[in-house]
mmCIF file of C-alpha atoms and ligand atoms in Angstrom:
data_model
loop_
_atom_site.group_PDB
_atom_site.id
_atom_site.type_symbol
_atom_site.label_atom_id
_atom_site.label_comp_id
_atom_site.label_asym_id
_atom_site.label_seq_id
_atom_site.Cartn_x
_atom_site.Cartn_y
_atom_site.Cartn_z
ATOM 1 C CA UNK Z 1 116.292 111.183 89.054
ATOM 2 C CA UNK Z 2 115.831 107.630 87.499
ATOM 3 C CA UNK Z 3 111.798 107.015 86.766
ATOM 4 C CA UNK Z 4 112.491 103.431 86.691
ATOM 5 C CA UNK Z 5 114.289 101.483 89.716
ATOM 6 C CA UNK Z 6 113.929 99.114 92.542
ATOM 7 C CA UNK Z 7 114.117 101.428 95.257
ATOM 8 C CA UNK Z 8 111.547 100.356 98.156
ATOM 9 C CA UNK Z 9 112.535 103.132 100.308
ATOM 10 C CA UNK Z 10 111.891 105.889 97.376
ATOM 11 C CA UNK Z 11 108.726 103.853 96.715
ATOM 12 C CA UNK Z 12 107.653 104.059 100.334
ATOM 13 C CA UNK Z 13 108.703 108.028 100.633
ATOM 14 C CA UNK Z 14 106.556 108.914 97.864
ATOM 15 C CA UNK Z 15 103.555 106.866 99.243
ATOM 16 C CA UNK Z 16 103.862 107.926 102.286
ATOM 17 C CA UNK Z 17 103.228 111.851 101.381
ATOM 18 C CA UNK Z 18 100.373 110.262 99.580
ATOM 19 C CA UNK Z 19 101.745 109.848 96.281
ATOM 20 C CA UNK Z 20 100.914 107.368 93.172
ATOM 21 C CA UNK Z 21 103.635 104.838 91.931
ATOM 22 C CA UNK Z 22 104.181 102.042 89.486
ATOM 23 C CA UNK Z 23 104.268 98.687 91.282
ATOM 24 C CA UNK Z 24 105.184 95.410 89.521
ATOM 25 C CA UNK Z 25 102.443 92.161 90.548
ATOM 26 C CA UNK Z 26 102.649 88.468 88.112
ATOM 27 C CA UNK Z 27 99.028 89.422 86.630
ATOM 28 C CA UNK Z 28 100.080 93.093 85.135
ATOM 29 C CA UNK Z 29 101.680 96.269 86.582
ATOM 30 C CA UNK Z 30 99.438 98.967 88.865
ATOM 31 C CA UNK Z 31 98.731 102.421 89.660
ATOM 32 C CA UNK Z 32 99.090 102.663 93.675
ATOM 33 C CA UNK Z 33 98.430 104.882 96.329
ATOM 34 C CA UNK Z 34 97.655 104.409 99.911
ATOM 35 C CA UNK Z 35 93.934 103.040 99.794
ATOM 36 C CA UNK Z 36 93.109 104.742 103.269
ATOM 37 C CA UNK Z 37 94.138 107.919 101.860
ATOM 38 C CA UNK Z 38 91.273 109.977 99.503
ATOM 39 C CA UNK Z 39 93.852 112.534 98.251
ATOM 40 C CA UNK Z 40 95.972 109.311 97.079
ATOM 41 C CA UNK Z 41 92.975 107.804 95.164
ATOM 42 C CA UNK Z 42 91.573 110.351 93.317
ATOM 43 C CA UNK Z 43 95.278 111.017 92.312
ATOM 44 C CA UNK Z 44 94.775 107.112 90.644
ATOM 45 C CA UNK Z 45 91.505 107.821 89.107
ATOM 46 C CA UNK Z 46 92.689 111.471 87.341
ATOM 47 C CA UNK Z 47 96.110 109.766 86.346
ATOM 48 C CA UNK Z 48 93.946 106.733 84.552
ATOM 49 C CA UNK Z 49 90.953 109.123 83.496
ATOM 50 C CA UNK Z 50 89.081 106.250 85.108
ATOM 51 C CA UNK Z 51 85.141 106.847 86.010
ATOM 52 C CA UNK Z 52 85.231 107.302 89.034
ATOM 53 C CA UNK Z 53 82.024 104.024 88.996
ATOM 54 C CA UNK Z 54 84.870 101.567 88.678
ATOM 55 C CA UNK Z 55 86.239 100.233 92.096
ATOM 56 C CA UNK Z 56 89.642 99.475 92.597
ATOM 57 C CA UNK Z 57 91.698 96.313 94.175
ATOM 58 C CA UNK Z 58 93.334 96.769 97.425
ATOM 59 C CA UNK Z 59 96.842 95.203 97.701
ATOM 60 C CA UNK Z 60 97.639 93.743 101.287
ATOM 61 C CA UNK Z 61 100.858 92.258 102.172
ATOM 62 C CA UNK Z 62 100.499 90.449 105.674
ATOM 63 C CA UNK Z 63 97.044 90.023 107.902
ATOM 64 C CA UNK Z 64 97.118 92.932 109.526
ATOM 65 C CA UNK Z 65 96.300 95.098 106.403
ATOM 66 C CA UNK Z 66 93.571 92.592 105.529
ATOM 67 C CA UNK Z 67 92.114 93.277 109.083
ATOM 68 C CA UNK Z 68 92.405 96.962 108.363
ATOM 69 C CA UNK Z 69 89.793 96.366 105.638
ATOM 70 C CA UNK Z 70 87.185 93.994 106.299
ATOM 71 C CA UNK Z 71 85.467 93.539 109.688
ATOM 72 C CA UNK Z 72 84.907 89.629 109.131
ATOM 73 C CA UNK Z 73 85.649 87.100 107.023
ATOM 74 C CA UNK Z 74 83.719 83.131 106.498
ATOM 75 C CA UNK Z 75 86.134 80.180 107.296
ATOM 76 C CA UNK Z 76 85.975 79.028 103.895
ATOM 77 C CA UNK Z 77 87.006 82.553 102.568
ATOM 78 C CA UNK Z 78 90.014 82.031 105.248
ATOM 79 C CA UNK Z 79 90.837 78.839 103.547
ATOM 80 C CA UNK Z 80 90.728 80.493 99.926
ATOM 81 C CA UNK Z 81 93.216 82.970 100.886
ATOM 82 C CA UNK Z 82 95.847 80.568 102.823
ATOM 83 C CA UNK Z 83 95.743 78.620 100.186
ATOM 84 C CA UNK Z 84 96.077 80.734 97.348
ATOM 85 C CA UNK Z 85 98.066 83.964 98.482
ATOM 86 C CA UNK Z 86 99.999 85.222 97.303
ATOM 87 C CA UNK Z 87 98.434 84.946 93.866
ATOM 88 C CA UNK Z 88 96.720 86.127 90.983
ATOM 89 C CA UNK Z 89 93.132 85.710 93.094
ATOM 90 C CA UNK Z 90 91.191 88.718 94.233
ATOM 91 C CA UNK Z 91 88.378 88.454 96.460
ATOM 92 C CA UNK Z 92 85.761 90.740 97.278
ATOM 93 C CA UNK Z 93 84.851 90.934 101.507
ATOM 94 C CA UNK Z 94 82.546 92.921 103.599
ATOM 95 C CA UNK Z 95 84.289 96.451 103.746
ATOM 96 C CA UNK Z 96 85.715 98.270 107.139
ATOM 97 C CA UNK Z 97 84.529 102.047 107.464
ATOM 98 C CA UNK Z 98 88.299 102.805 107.226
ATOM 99 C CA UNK Z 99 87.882 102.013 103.409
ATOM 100 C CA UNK Z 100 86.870 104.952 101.484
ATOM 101 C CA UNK Z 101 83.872 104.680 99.677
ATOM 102 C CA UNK Z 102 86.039 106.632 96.705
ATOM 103 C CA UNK Z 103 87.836 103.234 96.988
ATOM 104 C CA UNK Z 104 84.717 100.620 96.116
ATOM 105 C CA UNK Z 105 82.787 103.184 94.567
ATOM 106 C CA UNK Z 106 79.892 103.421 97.460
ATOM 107 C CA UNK Z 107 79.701 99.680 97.016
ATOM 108 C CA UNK Z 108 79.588 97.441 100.567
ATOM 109 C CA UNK Z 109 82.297 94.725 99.416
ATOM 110 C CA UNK Z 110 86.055 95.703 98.623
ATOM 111 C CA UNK Z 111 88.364 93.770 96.705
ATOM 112 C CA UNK Z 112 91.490 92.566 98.018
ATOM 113 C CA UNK Z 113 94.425 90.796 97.285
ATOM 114 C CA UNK Z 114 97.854 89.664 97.601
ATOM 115 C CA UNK Z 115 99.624 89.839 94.730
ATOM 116 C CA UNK Z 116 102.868 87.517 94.371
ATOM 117 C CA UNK Z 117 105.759 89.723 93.647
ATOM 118 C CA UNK Z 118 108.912 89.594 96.270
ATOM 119 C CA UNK Z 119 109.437 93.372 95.285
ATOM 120 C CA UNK Z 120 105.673 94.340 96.001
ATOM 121 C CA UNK Z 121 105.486 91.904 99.108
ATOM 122 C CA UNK Z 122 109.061 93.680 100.380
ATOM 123 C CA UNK Z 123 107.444 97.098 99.798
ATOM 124 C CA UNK Z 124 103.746 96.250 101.589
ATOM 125 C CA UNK Z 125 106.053 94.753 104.157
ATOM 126 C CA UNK Z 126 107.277 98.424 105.371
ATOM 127 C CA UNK Z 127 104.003 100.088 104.915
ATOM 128 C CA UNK Z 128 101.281 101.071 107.589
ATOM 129 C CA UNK Z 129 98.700 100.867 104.971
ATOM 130 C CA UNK Z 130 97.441 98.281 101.860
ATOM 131 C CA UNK Z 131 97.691 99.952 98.432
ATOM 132 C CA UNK Z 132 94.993 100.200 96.000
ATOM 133 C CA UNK Z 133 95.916 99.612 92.671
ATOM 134 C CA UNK Z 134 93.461 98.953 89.393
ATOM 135 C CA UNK Z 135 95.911 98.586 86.233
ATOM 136 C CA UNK Z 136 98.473 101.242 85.213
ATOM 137 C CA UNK Z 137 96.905 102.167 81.827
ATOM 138 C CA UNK Z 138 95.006 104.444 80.535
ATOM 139 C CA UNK Z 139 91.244 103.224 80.995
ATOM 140 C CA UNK Z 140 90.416 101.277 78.263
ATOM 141 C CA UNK Z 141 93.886 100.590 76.936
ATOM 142 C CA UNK Z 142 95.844 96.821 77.273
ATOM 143 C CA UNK Z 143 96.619 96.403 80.772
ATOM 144 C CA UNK Z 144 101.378 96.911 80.977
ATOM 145 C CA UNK Z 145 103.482 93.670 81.803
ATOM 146 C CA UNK Z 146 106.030 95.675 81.624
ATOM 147 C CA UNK Z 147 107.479 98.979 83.773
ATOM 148 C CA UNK Z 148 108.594 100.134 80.435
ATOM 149 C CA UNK Z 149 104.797 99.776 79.277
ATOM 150 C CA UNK Z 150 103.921 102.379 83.095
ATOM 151 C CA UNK Z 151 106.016 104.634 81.711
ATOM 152 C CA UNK Z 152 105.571 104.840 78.256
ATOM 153 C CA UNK Z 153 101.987 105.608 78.879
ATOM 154 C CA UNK Z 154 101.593 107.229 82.397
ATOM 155 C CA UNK Z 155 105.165 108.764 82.423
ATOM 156 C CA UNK Z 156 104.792 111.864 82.870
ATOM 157 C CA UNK Z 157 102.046 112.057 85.551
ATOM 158 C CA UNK Z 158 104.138 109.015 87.531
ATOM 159 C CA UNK Z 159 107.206 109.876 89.546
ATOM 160 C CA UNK Z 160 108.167 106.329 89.732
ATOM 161 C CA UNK Z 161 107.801 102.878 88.629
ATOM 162 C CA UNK Z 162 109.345 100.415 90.471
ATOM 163 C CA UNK Z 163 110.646 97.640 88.167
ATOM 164 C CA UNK Z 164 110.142 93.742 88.700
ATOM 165 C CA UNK Z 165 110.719 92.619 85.092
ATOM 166 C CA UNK Z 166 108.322 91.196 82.993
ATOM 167 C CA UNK Z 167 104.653 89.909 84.545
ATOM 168 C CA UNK Z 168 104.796 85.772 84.794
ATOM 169 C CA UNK Z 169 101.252 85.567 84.803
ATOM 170 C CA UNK Z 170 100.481 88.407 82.235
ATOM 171 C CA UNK Z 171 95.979 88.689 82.938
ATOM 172 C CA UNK Z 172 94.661 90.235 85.633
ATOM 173 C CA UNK Z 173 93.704 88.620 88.893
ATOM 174 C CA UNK Z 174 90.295 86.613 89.026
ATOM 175 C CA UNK Z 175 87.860 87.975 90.731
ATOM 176 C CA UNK Z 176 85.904 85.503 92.900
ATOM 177 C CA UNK Z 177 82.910 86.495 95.239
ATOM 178 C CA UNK Z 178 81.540 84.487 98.250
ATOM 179 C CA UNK Z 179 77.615 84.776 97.887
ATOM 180 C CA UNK Z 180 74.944 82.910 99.945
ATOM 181 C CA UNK Z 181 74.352 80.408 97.503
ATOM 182 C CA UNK Z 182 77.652 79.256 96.364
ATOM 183 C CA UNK Z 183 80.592 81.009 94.613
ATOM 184 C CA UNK Z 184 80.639 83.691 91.889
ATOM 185 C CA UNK Z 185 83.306 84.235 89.047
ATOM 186 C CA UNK Z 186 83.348 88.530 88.072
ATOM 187 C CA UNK Z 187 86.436 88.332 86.096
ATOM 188 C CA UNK Z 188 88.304 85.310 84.669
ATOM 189 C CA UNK Z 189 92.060 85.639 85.088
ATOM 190 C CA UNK Z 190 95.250 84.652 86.270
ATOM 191 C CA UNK Z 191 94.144 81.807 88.675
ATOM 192 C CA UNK Z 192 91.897 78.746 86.433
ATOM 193 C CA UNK Z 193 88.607 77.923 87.107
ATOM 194 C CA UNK Z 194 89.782 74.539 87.305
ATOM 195 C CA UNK Z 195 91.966 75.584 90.283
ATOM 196 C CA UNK Z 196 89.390 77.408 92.119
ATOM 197 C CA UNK Z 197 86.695 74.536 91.199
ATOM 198 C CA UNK Z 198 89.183 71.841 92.513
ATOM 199 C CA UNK Z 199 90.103 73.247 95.587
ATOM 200 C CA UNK Z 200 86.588 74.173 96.350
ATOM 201 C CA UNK Z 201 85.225 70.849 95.885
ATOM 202 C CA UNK Z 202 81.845 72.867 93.950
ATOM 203 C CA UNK Z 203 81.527 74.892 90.696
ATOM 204 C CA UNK Z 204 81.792 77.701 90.171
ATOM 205 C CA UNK Z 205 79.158 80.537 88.338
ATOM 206 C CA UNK Z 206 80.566 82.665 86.089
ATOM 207 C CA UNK Z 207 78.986 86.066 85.669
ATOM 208 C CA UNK Z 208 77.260 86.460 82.780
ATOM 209 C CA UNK Z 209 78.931 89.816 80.907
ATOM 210 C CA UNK Z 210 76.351 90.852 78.563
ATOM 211 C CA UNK Z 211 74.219 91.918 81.956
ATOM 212 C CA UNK Z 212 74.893 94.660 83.175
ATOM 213 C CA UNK Z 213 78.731 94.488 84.345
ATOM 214 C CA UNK Z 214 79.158 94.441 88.314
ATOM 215 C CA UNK Z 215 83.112 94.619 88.029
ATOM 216 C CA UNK Z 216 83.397 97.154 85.385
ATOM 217 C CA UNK Z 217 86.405 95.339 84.545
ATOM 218 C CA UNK Z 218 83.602 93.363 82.792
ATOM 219 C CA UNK Z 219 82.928 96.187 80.214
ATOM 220 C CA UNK Z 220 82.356 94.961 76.729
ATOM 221 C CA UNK Z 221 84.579 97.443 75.499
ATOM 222 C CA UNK Z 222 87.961 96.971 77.090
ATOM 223 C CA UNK Z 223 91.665 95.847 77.088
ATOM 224 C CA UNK Z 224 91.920 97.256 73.591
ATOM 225 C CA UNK Z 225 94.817 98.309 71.100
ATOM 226 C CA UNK Z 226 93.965 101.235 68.732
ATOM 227 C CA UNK Z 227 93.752 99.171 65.950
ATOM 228 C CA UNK Z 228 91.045 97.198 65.160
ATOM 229 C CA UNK Z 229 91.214 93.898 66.124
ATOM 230 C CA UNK Z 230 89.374 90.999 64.605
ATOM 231 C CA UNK Z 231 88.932 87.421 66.163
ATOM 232 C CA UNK Z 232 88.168 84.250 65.025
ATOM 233 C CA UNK Z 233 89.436 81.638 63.182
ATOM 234 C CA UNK Z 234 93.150 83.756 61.042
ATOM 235 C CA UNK Z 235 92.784 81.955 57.632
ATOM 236 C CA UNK Z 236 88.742 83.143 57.428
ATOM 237 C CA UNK Z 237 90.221 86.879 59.032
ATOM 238 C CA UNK Z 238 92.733 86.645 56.516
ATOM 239 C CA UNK Z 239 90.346 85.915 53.667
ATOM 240 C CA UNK Z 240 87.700 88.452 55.500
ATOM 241 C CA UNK Z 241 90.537 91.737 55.102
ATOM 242 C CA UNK Z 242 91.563 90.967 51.623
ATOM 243 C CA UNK Z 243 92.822 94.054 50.009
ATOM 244 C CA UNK Z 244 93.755 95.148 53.340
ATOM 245 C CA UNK Z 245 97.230 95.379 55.618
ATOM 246 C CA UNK Z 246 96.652 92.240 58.106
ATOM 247 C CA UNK Z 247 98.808 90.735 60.753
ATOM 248 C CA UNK Z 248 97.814 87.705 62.650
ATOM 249 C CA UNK Z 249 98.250 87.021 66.471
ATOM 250 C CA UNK Z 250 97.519 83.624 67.182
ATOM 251 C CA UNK Z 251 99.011 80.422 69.792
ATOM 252 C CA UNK Z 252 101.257 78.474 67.706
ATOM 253 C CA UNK Z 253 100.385 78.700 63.608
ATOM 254 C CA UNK Z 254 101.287 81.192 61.390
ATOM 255 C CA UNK Z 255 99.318 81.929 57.743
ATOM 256 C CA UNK Z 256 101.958 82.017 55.123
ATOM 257 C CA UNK Z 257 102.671 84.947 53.417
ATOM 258 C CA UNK Z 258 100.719 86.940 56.335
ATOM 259 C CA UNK Z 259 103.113 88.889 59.118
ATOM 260 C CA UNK Z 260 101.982 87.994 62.576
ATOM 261 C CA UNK Z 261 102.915 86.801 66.313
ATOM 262 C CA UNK Z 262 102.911 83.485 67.791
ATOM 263 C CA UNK Z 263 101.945 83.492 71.403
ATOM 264 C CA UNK Z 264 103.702 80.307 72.015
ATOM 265 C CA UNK Z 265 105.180 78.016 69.889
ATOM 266 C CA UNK Z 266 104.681 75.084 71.825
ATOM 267 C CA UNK Z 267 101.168 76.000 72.467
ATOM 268 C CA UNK Z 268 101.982 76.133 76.533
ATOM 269 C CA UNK Z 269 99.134 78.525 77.762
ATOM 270 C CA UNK Z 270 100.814 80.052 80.591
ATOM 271 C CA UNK Z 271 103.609 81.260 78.146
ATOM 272 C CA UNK Z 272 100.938 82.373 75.361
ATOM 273 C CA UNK Z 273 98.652 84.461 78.680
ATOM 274 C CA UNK Z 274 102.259 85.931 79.867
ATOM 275 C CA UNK Z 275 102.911 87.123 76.010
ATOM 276 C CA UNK Z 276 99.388 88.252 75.017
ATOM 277 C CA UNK Z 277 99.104 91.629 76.452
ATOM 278 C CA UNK Z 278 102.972 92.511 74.991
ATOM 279 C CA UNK Z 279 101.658 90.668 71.725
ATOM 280 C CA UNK Z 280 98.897 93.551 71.222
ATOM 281 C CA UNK Z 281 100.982 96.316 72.336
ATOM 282 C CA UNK Z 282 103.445 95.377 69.552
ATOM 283 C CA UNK Z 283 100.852 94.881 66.675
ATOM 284 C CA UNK Z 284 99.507 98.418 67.658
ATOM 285 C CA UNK Z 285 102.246 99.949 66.358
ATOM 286 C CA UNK Z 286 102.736 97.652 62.953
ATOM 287 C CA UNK Z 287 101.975 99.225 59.943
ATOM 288 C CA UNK Z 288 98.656 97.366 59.033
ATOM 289 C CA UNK Z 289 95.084 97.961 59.155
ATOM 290 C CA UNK Z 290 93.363 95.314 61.181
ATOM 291 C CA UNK Z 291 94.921 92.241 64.005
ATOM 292 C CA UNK Z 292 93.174 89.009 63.252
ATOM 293 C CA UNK Z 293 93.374 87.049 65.847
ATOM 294 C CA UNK Z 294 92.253 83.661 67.033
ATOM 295 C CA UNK Z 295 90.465 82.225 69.712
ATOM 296 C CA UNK Z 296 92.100 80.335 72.570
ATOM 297 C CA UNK Z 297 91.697 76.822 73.570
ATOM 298 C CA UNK Z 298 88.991 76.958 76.263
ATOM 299 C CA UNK Z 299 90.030 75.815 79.028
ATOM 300 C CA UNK Z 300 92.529 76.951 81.997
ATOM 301 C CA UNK Z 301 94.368 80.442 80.926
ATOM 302 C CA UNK Z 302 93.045 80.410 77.350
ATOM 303 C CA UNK Z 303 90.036 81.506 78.900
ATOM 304 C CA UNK Z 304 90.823 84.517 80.182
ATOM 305 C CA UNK Z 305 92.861 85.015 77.242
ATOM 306 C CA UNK Z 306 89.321 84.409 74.822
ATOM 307 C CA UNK Z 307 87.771 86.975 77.555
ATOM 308 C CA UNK Z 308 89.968 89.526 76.891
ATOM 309 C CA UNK Z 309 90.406 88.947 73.090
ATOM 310 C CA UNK Z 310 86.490 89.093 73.396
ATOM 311 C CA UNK Z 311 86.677 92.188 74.622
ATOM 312 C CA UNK Z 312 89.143 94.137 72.668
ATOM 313 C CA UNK Z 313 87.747 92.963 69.726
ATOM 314 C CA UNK Z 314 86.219 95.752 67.097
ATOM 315 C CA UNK Z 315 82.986 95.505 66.306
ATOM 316 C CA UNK Z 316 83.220 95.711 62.013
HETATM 317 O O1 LIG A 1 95.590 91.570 88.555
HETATM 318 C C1 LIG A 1 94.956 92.532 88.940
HETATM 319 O O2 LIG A 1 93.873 92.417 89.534
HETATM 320 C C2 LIG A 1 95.540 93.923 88.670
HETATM 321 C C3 LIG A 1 96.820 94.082 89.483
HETATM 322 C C4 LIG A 1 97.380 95.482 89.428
HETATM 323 O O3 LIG A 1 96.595 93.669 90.805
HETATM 324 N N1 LIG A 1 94.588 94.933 88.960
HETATM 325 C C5 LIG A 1 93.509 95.163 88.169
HETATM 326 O O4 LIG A 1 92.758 96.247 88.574
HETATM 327 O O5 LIG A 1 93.237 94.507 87.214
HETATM 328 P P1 LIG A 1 91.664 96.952 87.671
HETATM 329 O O6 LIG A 1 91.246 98.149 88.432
HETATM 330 O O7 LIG A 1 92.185 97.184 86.339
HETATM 331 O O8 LIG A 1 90.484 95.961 87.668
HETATM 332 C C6 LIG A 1 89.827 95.715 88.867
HETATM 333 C C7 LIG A 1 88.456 95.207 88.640
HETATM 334 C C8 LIG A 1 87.614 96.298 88.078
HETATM 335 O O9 LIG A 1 86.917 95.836 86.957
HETATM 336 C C9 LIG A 1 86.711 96.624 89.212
HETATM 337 O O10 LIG A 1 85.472 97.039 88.773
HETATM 338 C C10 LIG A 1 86.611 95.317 89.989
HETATM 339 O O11 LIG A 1 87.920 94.839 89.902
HETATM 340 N N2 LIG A 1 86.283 95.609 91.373
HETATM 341 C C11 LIG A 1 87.038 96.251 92.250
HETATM 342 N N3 LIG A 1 86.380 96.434 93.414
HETATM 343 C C12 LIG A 1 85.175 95.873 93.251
HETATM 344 C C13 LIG A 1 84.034 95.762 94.087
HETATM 345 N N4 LIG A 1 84.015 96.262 95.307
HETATM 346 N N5 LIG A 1 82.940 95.116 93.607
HETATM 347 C C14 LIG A 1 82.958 94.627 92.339
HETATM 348 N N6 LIG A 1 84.007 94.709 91.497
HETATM 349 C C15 LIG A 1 85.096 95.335 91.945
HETATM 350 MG MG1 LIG A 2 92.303 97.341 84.368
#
């Protein structure tokens, strides 16, 4: 049988006798199982060698499997999630007892989310249950935009990826948290601050990542190719490697003489975030030493671009 397809009702079957499947969202592709279902998750967890520390998201697809997960939830949280769900927004709400604690790792919030897919959506739609998903890669690696990516790496411990083409967004969901005080930031991603701080009417914090991380998603050490990867600005990396096989990854410029990608040639950030993680995938298998790559402008997706290029950067 075909390991890559668009079959819902396969999808469902599988999931239903507590299997794990690919599933396609705009940030990046995930692992899922059904989150109410132990068996299901530690399933996830072996497949991704993930510790088992690291929480994961839980997927919902109408209100009812949001009830299923949270006892409560503030007005303004309410308003967050009509407004932007579907979309690349988690947020993290007081957990039901129905929630495994395998699920949040024994911590009292889950994350949840809708992700905007009309392939994911169709599938929640004929399930009892949400799905958690974290990332289909191998813990550590660069998160797939691609099913081709699921399977390249997970293939043979995944019966099925269903296929919704290439991620639009292309970096995981934000991660947003309602404290007493104001708002919190965990992880930047595919929704901008600016978004978040306009809609809000406030600003936002953003978590400081050299603490100690409290989405492990945060880990300085993460998102990486197996090559080492160097960032900052190309012509000084360039310089820097002399001697040695480099190839650049940058927005729009290119260093003459020097192999490399452009992320987007017109500089549009939502084109460069959508190409980065296929960008690094790429170089990996290049024959050169070392990626120089530069940083992002900072501001809407070029920061969590920066955060991730951060964080798969080498330390030479
Ligand atoms: O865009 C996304 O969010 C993708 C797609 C598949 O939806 N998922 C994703 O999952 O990026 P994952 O597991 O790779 O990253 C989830 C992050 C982790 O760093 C995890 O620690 C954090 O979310 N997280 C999950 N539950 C949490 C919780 N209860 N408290 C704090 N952080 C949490
Ligand atoms: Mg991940």
């Amino acid at each position: 049988m075909e390991q890559l397809g668009k079959d819902i009702t396969r999808a469902k079957a599988i999931l239903d006798a507590n299997g794990v499947i690919g599933i396609p969202t705009e940030t990046v592709y995930g692992l899922a199982g059904n989150a109410f279902s132990p068996a299901a998750i530690t399933q996830i967890f072996g497949i991704k060698n993930r510790p088992f520390f690291d929480p994961l998201i839980v997927h919902v697809g109408h209100a009812k499997h949001l009830e299923m997960c949270t006892p409560h939830i503030s007005g303004q949280l309410q308003r967050c999630m009509e407004h932007f769900w579907p979309g690349p927004v988690t947020f993290l709400v007081n957990k039901s007892t129905q929630v495994p604690d395998l699920v949040t790792s024994g911590l009292p919030k889950v994350a949840v989310r809708m992700p905007n897919h009309s392939l994911t959506l169709a599938l929640l739609q004929t399930l009892d249950y949400p799905l958690a998903a974290p990332s289909a890669n191998p813990f550590g690696y660069i998160s797939p935009t691609q099913a081709q990516h699921v399977l390249d790496q997970l293939g043979n411990m995944v019966p099925y990826v269903l296929d919704g083409g290439p991620c639009q967004v292309g970096v995981e969901s934000t991660i947003l948290e309602e404290m007493e005080t104001g708002w919190k930031v965990l992880r930047l991603g595919g929704l901008t601050i600016e978004e978040v701080e306009e809609f809000l009417n406030q600003t936002v914090a953003i978590q400081d990542s050299s603490s100690r991380p409290a989405a492990p998603g945060m880990l300085d050490q993460h998102y990486s190719p197996r090559k080492p990867l160097w960032v900052g600005n190309v012509e000084e990396g360039v310089l820097l490697f002399a001697g040695k096989k480099v190839a650049t990854l940058t927005l729009q410029h290119q260093v003459q003489g020097v192999p490399g990608i452009t992320l987007s040639p017109s500089g549009n950030l939502n084109n460069a975030a959508s190409n980065l993680f296929q960008a690094m995938r790429e170089l990996d298998t290049w024959d050169v030493d070392v990626i120089v790559a530069e940083w992002m402008p900072d501001r809407e997706l070029g920061r969590p671009m920066n955060d991730r290029l951060k964080r798969a950067a080498h330390r030479f």
